[in-house]
Coordinates of C-alpha atoms (C1' of nucleotides) in Angstrom, one line a residue:
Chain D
X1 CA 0.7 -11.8 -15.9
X2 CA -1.2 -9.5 -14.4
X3 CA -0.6 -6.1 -16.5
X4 CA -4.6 -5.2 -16.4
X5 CA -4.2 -4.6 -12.6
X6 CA -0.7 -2.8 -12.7
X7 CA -2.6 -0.4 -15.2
X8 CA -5.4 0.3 -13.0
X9 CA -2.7 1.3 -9.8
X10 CA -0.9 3.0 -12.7
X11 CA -4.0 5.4 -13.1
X12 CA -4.8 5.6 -9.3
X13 CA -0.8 6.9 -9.1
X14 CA -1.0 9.4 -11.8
X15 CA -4.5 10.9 -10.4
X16 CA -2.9 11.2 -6.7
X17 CA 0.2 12.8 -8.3
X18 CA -1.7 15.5 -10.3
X19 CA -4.4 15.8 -7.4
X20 CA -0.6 17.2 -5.6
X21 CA 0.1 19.5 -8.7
X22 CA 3.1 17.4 -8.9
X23 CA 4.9 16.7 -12.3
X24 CA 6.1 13.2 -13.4
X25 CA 9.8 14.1 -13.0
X26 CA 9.5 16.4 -9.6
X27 CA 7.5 13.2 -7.7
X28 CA 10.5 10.9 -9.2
X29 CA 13.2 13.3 -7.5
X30 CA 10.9 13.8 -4.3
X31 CA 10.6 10.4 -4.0
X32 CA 14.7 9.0 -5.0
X33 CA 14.0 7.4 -7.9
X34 CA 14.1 7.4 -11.5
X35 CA 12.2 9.2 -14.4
X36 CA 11.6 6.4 -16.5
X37 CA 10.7 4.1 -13.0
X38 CA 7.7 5.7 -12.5
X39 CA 6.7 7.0 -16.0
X40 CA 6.7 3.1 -16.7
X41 CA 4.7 2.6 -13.7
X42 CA 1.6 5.2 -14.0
X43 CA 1.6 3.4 -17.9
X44 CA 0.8 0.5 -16.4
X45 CA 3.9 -1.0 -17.8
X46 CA 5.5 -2.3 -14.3
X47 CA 6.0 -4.9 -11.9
X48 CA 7.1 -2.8 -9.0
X49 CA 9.1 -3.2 -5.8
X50 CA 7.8 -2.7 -2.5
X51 CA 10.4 -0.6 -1.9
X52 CA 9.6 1.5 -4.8
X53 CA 5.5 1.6 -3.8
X54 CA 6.8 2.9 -0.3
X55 CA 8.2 5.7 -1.1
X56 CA 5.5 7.0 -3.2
X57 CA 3.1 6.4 -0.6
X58 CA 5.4 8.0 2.0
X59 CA 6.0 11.3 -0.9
X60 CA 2.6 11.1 -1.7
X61 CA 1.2 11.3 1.8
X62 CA -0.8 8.5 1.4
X63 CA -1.1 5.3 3.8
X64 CA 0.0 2.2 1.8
X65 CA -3.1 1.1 1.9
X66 CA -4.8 4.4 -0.1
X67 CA -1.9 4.1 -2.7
X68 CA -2.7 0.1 -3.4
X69 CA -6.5 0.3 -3.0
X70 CA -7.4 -0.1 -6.5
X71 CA -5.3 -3.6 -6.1
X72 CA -7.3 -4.2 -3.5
X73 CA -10.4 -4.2 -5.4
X74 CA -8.8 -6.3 -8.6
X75 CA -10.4 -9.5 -7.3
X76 CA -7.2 -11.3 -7.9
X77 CA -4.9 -10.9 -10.1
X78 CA -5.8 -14.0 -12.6
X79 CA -7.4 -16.3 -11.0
X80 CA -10.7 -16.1 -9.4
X81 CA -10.4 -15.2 -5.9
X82 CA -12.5 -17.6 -3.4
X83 CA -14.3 -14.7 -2.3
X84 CA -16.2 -16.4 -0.5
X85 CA -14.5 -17.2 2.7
X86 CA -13.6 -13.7 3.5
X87 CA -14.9 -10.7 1.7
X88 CA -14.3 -8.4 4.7
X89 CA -10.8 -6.8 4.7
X90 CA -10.6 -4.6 8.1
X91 CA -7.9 -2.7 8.9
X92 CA -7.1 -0.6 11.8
X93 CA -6.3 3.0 10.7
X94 CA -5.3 4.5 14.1
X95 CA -5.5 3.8 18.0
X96 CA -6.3 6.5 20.3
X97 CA -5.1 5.9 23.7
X98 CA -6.5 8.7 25.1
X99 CA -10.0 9.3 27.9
X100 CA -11.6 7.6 26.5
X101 CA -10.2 5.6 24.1
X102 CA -11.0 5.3 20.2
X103 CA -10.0 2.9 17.6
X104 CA -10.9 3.6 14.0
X105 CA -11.0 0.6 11.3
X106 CA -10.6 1.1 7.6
X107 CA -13.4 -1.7 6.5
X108 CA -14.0 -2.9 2.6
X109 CA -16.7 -5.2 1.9
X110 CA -17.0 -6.8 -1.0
X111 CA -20.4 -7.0 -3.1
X112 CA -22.8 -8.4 -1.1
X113 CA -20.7 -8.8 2.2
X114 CA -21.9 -9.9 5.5
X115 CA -20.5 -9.1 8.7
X116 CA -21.7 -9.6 12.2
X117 CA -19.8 -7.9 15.1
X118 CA -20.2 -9.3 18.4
X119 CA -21.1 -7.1 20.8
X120 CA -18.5 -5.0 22.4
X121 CA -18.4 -3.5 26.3
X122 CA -21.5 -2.2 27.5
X123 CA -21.3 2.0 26.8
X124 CA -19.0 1.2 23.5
X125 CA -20.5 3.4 20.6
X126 CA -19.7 3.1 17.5
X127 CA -20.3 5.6 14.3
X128 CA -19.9 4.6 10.6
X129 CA -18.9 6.8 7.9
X130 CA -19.7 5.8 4.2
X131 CA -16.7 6.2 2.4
X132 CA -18.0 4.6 -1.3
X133 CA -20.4 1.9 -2.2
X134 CA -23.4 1.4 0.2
X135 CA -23.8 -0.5 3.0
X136 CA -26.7 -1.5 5.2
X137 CA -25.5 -1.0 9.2
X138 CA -26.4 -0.9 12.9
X139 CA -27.6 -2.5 15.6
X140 CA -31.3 -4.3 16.3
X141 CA -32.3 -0.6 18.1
X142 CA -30.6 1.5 15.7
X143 CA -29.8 1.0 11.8
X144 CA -30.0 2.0 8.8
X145 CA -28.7 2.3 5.0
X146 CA -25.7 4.5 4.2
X147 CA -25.0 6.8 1.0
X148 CA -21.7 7.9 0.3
X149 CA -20.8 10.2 3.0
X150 CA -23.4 9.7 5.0
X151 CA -22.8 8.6 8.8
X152 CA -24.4 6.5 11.2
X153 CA -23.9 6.5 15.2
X154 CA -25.1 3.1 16.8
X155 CA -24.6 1.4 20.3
X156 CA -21.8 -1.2 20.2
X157 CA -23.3 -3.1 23.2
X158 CA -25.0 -5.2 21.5
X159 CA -24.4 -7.7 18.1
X160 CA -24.3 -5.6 15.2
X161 CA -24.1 -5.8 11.2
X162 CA -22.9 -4.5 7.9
X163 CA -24.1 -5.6 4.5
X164 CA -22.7 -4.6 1.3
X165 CA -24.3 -4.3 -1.6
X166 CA -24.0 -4.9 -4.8
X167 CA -21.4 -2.3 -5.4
X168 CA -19.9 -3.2 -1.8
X169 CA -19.0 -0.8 0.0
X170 CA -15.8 1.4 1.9
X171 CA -16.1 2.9 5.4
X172 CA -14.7 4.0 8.2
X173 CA -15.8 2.5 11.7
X174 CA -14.8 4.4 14.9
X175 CA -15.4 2.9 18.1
X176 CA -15.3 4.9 21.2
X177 CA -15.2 2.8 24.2
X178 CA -16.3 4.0 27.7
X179 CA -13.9 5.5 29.9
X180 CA -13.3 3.1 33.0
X181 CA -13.1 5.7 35.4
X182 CA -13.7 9.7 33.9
X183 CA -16.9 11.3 33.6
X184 CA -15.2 15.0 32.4
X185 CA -17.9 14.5 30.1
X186 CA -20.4 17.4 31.1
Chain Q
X1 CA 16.9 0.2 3.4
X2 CA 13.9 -0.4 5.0
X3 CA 14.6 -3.8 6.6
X4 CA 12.9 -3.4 10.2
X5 CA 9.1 -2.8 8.1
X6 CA 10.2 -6.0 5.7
X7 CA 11.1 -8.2 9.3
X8 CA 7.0 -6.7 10.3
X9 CA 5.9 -8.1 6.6
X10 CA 7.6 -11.4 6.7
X11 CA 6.4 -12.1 10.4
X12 CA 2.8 -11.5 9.5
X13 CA 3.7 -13.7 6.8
X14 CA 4.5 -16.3 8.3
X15 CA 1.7 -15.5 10.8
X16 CA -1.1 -15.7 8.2
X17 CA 0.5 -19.1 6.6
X18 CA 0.8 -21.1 10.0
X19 CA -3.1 -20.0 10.9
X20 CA -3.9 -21.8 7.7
X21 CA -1.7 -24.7 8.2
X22 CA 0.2 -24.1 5.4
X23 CA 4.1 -25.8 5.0
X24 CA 6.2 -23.0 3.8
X25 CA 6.7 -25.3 0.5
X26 CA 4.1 -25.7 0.3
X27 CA 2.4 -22.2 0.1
X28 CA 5.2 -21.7 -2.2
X29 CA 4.3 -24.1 -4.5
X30 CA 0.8 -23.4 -4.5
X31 CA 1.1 -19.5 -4.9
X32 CA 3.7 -20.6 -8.0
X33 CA 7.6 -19.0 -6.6
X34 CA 10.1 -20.8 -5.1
X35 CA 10.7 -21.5 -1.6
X36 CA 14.0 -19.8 -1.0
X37 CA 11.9 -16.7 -2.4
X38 CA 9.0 -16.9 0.0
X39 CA 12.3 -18.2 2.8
X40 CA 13.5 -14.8 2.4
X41 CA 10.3 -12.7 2.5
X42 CA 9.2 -14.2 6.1
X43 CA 13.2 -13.8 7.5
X44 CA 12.2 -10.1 6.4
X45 CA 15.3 -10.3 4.1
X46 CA 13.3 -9.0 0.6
X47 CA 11.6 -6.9 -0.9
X48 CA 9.1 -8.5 -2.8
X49 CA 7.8 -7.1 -6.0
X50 CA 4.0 -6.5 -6.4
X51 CA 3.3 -9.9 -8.5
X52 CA 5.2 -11.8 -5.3
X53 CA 3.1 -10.0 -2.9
X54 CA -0.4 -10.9 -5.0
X55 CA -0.1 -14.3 -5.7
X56 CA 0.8 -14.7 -2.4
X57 CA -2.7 -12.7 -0.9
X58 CA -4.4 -15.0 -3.7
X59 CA -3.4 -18.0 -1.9
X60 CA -3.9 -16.9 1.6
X61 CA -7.2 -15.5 0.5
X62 CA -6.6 -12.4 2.0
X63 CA -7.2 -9.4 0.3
X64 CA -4.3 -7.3 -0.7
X65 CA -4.6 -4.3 2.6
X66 CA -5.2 -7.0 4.6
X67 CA -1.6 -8.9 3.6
X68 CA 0.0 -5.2 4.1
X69 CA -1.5 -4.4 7.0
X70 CA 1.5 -3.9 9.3
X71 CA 3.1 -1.9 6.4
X72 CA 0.2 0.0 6.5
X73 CA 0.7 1.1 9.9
X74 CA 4.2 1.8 9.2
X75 CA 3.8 5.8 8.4
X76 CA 7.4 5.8 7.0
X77 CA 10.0 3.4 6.0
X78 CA 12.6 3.9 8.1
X79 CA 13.4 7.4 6.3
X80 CA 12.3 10.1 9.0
X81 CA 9.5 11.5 8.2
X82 CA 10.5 15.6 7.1
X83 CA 7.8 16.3 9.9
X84 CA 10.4 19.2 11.2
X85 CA 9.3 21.0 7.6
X86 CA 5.6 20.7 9.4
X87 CA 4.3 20.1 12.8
X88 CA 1.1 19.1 10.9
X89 CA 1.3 15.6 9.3
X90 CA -1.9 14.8 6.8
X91 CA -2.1 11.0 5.1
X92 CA -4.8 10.2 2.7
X93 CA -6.5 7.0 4.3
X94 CA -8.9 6.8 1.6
X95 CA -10.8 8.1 -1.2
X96 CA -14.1 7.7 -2.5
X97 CA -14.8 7.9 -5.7
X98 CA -18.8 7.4 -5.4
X99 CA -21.7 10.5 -5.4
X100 CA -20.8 11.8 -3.9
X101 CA -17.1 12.1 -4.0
X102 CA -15.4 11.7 -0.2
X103 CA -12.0 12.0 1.2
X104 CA -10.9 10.7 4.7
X105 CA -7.3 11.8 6.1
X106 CA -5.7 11.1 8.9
X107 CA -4.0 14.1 10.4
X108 CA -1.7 14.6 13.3
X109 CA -1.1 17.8 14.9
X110 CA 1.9 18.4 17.4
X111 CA 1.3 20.1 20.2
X112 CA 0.5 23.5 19.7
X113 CA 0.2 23.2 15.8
X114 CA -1.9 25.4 13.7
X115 CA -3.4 24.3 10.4
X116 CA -5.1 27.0 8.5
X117 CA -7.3 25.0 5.6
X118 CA -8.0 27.1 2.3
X119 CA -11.8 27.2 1.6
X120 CA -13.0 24.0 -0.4
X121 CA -16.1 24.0 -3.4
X122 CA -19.0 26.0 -1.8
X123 CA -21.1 23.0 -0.6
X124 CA -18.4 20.6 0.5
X125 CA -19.0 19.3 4.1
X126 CA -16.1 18.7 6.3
X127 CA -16.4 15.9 9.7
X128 CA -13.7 16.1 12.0
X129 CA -13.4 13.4 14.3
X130 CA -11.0 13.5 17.3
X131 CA -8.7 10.6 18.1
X132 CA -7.0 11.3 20.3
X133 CA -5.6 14.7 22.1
X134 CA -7.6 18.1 21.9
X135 CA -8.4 20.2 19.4
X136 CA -10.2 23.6 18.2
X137 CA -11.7 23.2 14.9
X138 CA -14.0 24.9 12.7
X139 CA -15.0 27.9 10.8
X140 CA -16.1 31.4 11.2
X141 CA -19.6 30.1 11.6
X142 CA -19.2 26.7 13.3
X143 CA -16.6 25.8 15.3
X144 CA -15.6 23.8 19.1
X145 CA -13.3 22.1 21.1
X146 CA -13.5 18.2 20.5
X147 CA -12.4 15.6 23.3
X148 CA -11.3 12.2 22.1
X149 CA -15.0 10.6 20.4
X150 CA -16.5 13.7 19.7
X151 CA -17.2 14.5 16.3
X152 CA -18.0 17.9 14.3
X153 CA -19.1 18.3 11.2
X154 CA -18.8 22.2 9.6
X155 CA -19.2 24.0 6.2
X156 CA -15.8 23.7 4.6
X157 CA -17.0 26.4 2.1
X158 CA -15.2 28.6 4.1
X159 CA -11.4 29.0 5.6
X160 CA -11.4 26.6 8.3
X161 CA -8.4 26.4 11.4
X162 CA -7.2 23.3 13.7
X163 CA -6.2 24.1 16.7
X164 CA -4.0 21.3 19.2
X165 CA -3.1 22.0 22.3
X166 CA -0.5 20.6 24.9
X167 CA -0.8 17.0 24.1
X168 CA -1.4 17.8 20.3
X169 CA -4.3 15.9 18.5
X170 CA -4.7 13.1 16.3
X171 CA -8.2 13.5 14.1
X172 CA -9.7 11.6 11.3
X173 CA -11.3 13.9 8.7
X174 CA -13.8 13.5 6.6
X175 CA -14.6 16.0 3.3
X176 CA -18.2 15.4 1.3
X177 CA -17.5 17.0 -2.1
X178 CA -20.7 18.4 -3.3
X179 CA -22.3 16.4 -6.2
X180 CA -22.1 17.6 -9.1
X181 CA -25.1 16.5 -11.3
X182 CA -27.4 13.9 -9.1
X183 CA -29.5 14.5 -6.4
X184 CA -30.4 10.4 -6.3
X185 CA -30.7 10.7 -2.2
X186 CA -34.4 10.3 -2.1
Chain I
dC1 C1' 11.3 33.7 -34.1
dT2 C1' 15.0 31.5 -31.6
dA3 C1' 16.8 29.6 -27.1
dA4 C1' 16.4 27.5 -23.0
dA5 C1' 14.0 24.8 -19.9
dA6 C1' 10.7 21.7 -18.7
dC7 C1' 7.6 17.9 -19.8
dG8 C1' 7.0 12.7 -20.4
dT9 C1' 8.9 8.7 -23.1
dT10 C1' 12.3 5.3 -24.7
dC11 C1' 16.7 3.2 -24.8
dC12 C1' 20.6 0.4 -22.5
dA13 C1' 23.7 -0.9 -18.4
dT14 C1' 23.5 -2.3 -13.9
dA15 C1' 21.6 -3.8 -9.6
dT16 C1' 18.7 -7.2 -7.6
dA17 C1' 14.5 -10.2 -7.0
dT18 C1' 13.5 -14.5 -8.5
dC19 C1' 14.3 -19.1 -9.7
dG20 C1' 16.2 -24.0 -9.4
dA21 C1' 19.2 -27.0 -7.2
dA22 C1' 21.9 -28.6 -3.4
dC23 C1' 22.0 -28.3 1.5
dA24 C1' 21.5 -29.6 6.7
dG25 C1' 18.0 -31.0 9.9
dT26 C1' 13.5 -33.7 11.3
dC27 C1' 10.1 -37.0 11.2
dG28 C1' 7.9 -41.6 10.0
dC29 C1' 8.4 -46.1 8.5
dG30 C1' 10.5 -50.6 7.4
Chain X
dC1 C1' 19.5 -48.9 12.4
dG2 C1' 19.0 -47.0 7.6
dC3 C1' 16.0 -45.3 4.2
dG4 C1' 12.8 -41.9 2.2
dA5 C1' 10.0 -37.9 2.4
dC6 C1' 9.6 -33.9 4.4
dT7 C1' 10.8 -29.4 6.7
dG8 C1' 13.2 -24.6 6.0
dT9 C1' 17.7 -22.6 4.5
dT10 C1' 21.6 -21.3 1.5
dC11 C1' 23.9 -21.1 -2.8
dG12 C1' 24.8 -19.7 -8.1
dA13 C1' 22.3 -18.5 -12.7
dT14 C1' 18.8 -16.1 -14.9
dA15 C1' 15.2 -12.9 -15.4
dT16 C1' 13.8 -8.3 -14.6
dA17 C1' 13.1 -3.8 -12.0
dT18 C1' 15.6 0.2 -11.5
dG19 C1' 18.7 4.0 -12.7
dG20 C1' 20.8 7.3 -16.0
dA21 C1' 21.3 9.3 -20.4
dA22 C1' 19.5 9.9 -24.5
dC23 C1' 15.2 11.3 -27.2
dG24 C1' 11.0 14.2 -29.4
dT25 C1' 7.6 17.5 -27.8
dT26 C1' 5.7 21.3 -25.5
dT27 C1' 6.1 25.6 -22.7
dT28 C1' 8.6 29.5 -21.0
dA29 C1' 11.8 33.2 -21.8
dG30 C1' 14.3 36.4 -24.3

DNA sequence: CTAAAACGTTCCATATATCGAACAGTCGCG
DNA sequence: CGCGACTGTTCGATATATGGAACGTTTTAG
């Protein structure tokens, strides 16, 4: 079983919930479903539904992803995950379609990660924000070595990299490519 | 129910198994449920319980986020969002539990909201980052009008105020919490 | 000090997610 | 041709996650 990570999310729920001022029995209601459901779950004492995570998230006003990250970070649930193949998750938070147009990526690296981007248009920037962890980033011209909420802003023309350390490391990538053809930049 | 998001699940599913070459049987085997189980979760016609979900991102190697990924995106189920309630929409991406502590969100403003923001622990540090749309942000003492790219970063000591105009604004934002006991940045 | 309301927990009935087996279809081989 | 091994699907039985009503405890009224 895997009780030792449904204990962990169990924690990560209840701190979210009181971070809202909520009580145990208002979320419940808020959220159409039962008392006991989710007093079970914050023990840690739970197998839940999707269906049941997804409306916390969505009464919670988190992203899915926020309300399972401490999963995320339970290298597997019993068995030792193969780390080694893929220790980057990346996921893209939003997409802005606007002038110009900016993607941000939600990007976990695990304990000594490696990733190397490949360079992106010509005039594509790209900024990083340390979320937790620390991570080594930029560009042959430009890098450097994050702390926690520290941010760096680094051309995206050319091959890039982020290594983890050993506490790995959480951040938040935003890319802003070029616009094709507006220059209402002053 | 939320059916459409499960069909999104299942079909990255099935996505993320074919890539690897995987019979569905197979996968099924090897993650340890039965076929008609994981049958049902790529037709999009489950909702899988947490355990399902894990063994499953165990076997793929994928990390957890990155087997939700299109749930992620999914702001709601299929349950409209109350946004009448609030022409401001605020989702916790992530948070950071490192020194120091950060927070991103993810907010959306309809066009012509107004957030007012209460005054944070002297010493927090707020980034806003603009998506997409326009926006007027800051406080008393710092404060602009952000096209899509452009960041600022104010004192969120103080009442702060978002602004969107006519296209409304999607912004990413980022709040340093002062640490409390360590000054380790050297 | 008592009464009422709220808190979170625990119990049992029910809904349902999972399992295991049987199923129709496809492919390879003799 | 027919057989065997495989694909993914559908079906009943079982395990279990959820819901609702109790519970003991604490907080708020009165």
């Amino acid at each position: 079983m895997n009780g030792r990570a449904y204990s962990a999310l169990g924690a990560h729920l209840k701190t979210l919930r009181e971070a809202r001022g909520l009580t145990l029995s208002r979320l419940a209601a808020d959220a159409g479903l039962a008392k006991s459901s989710l007093s079970r779950l914050e023990r840690g004492d739970a197998n839940p539904t999707l269906d049941t995570l997804w409306r916390l998230a969505r009464e919670l006003d988190v992203t899915f992803s926020a309300l399972t990250a401490p999963i995320a970070k339970t290298t597997s649930v019993d068995a030792p995950l193969p780390a080694a193949t893929d220790d980057v998750a990346l996921t893209l938070v939003e997409r802005g379609m606007g002038a110009p147009a900016v993607d941000v990526y939600l990007m976990h690296l695990m304990p000594g990660a490696v990733r190397d981007a490949e360079p992106h248009t010509p005039g594509t920037e790209e900024s990083v924000q340390l979320i937790a962890g620390s991570v080594s980033v930029g560009s042959q011209k430009t890098s450097g070595t994050l702390a926690p909420g520290e941010r760096l802003t680094f051309d995206a023309g050319q091959a890039h990299r982020y290594v983890a350390y050993d506490d790995g490391a959480t951040l938040l990538v935003t890319i802003v490519y070029p616009h094709r053809h507006e220059e209402g930049d002053s």
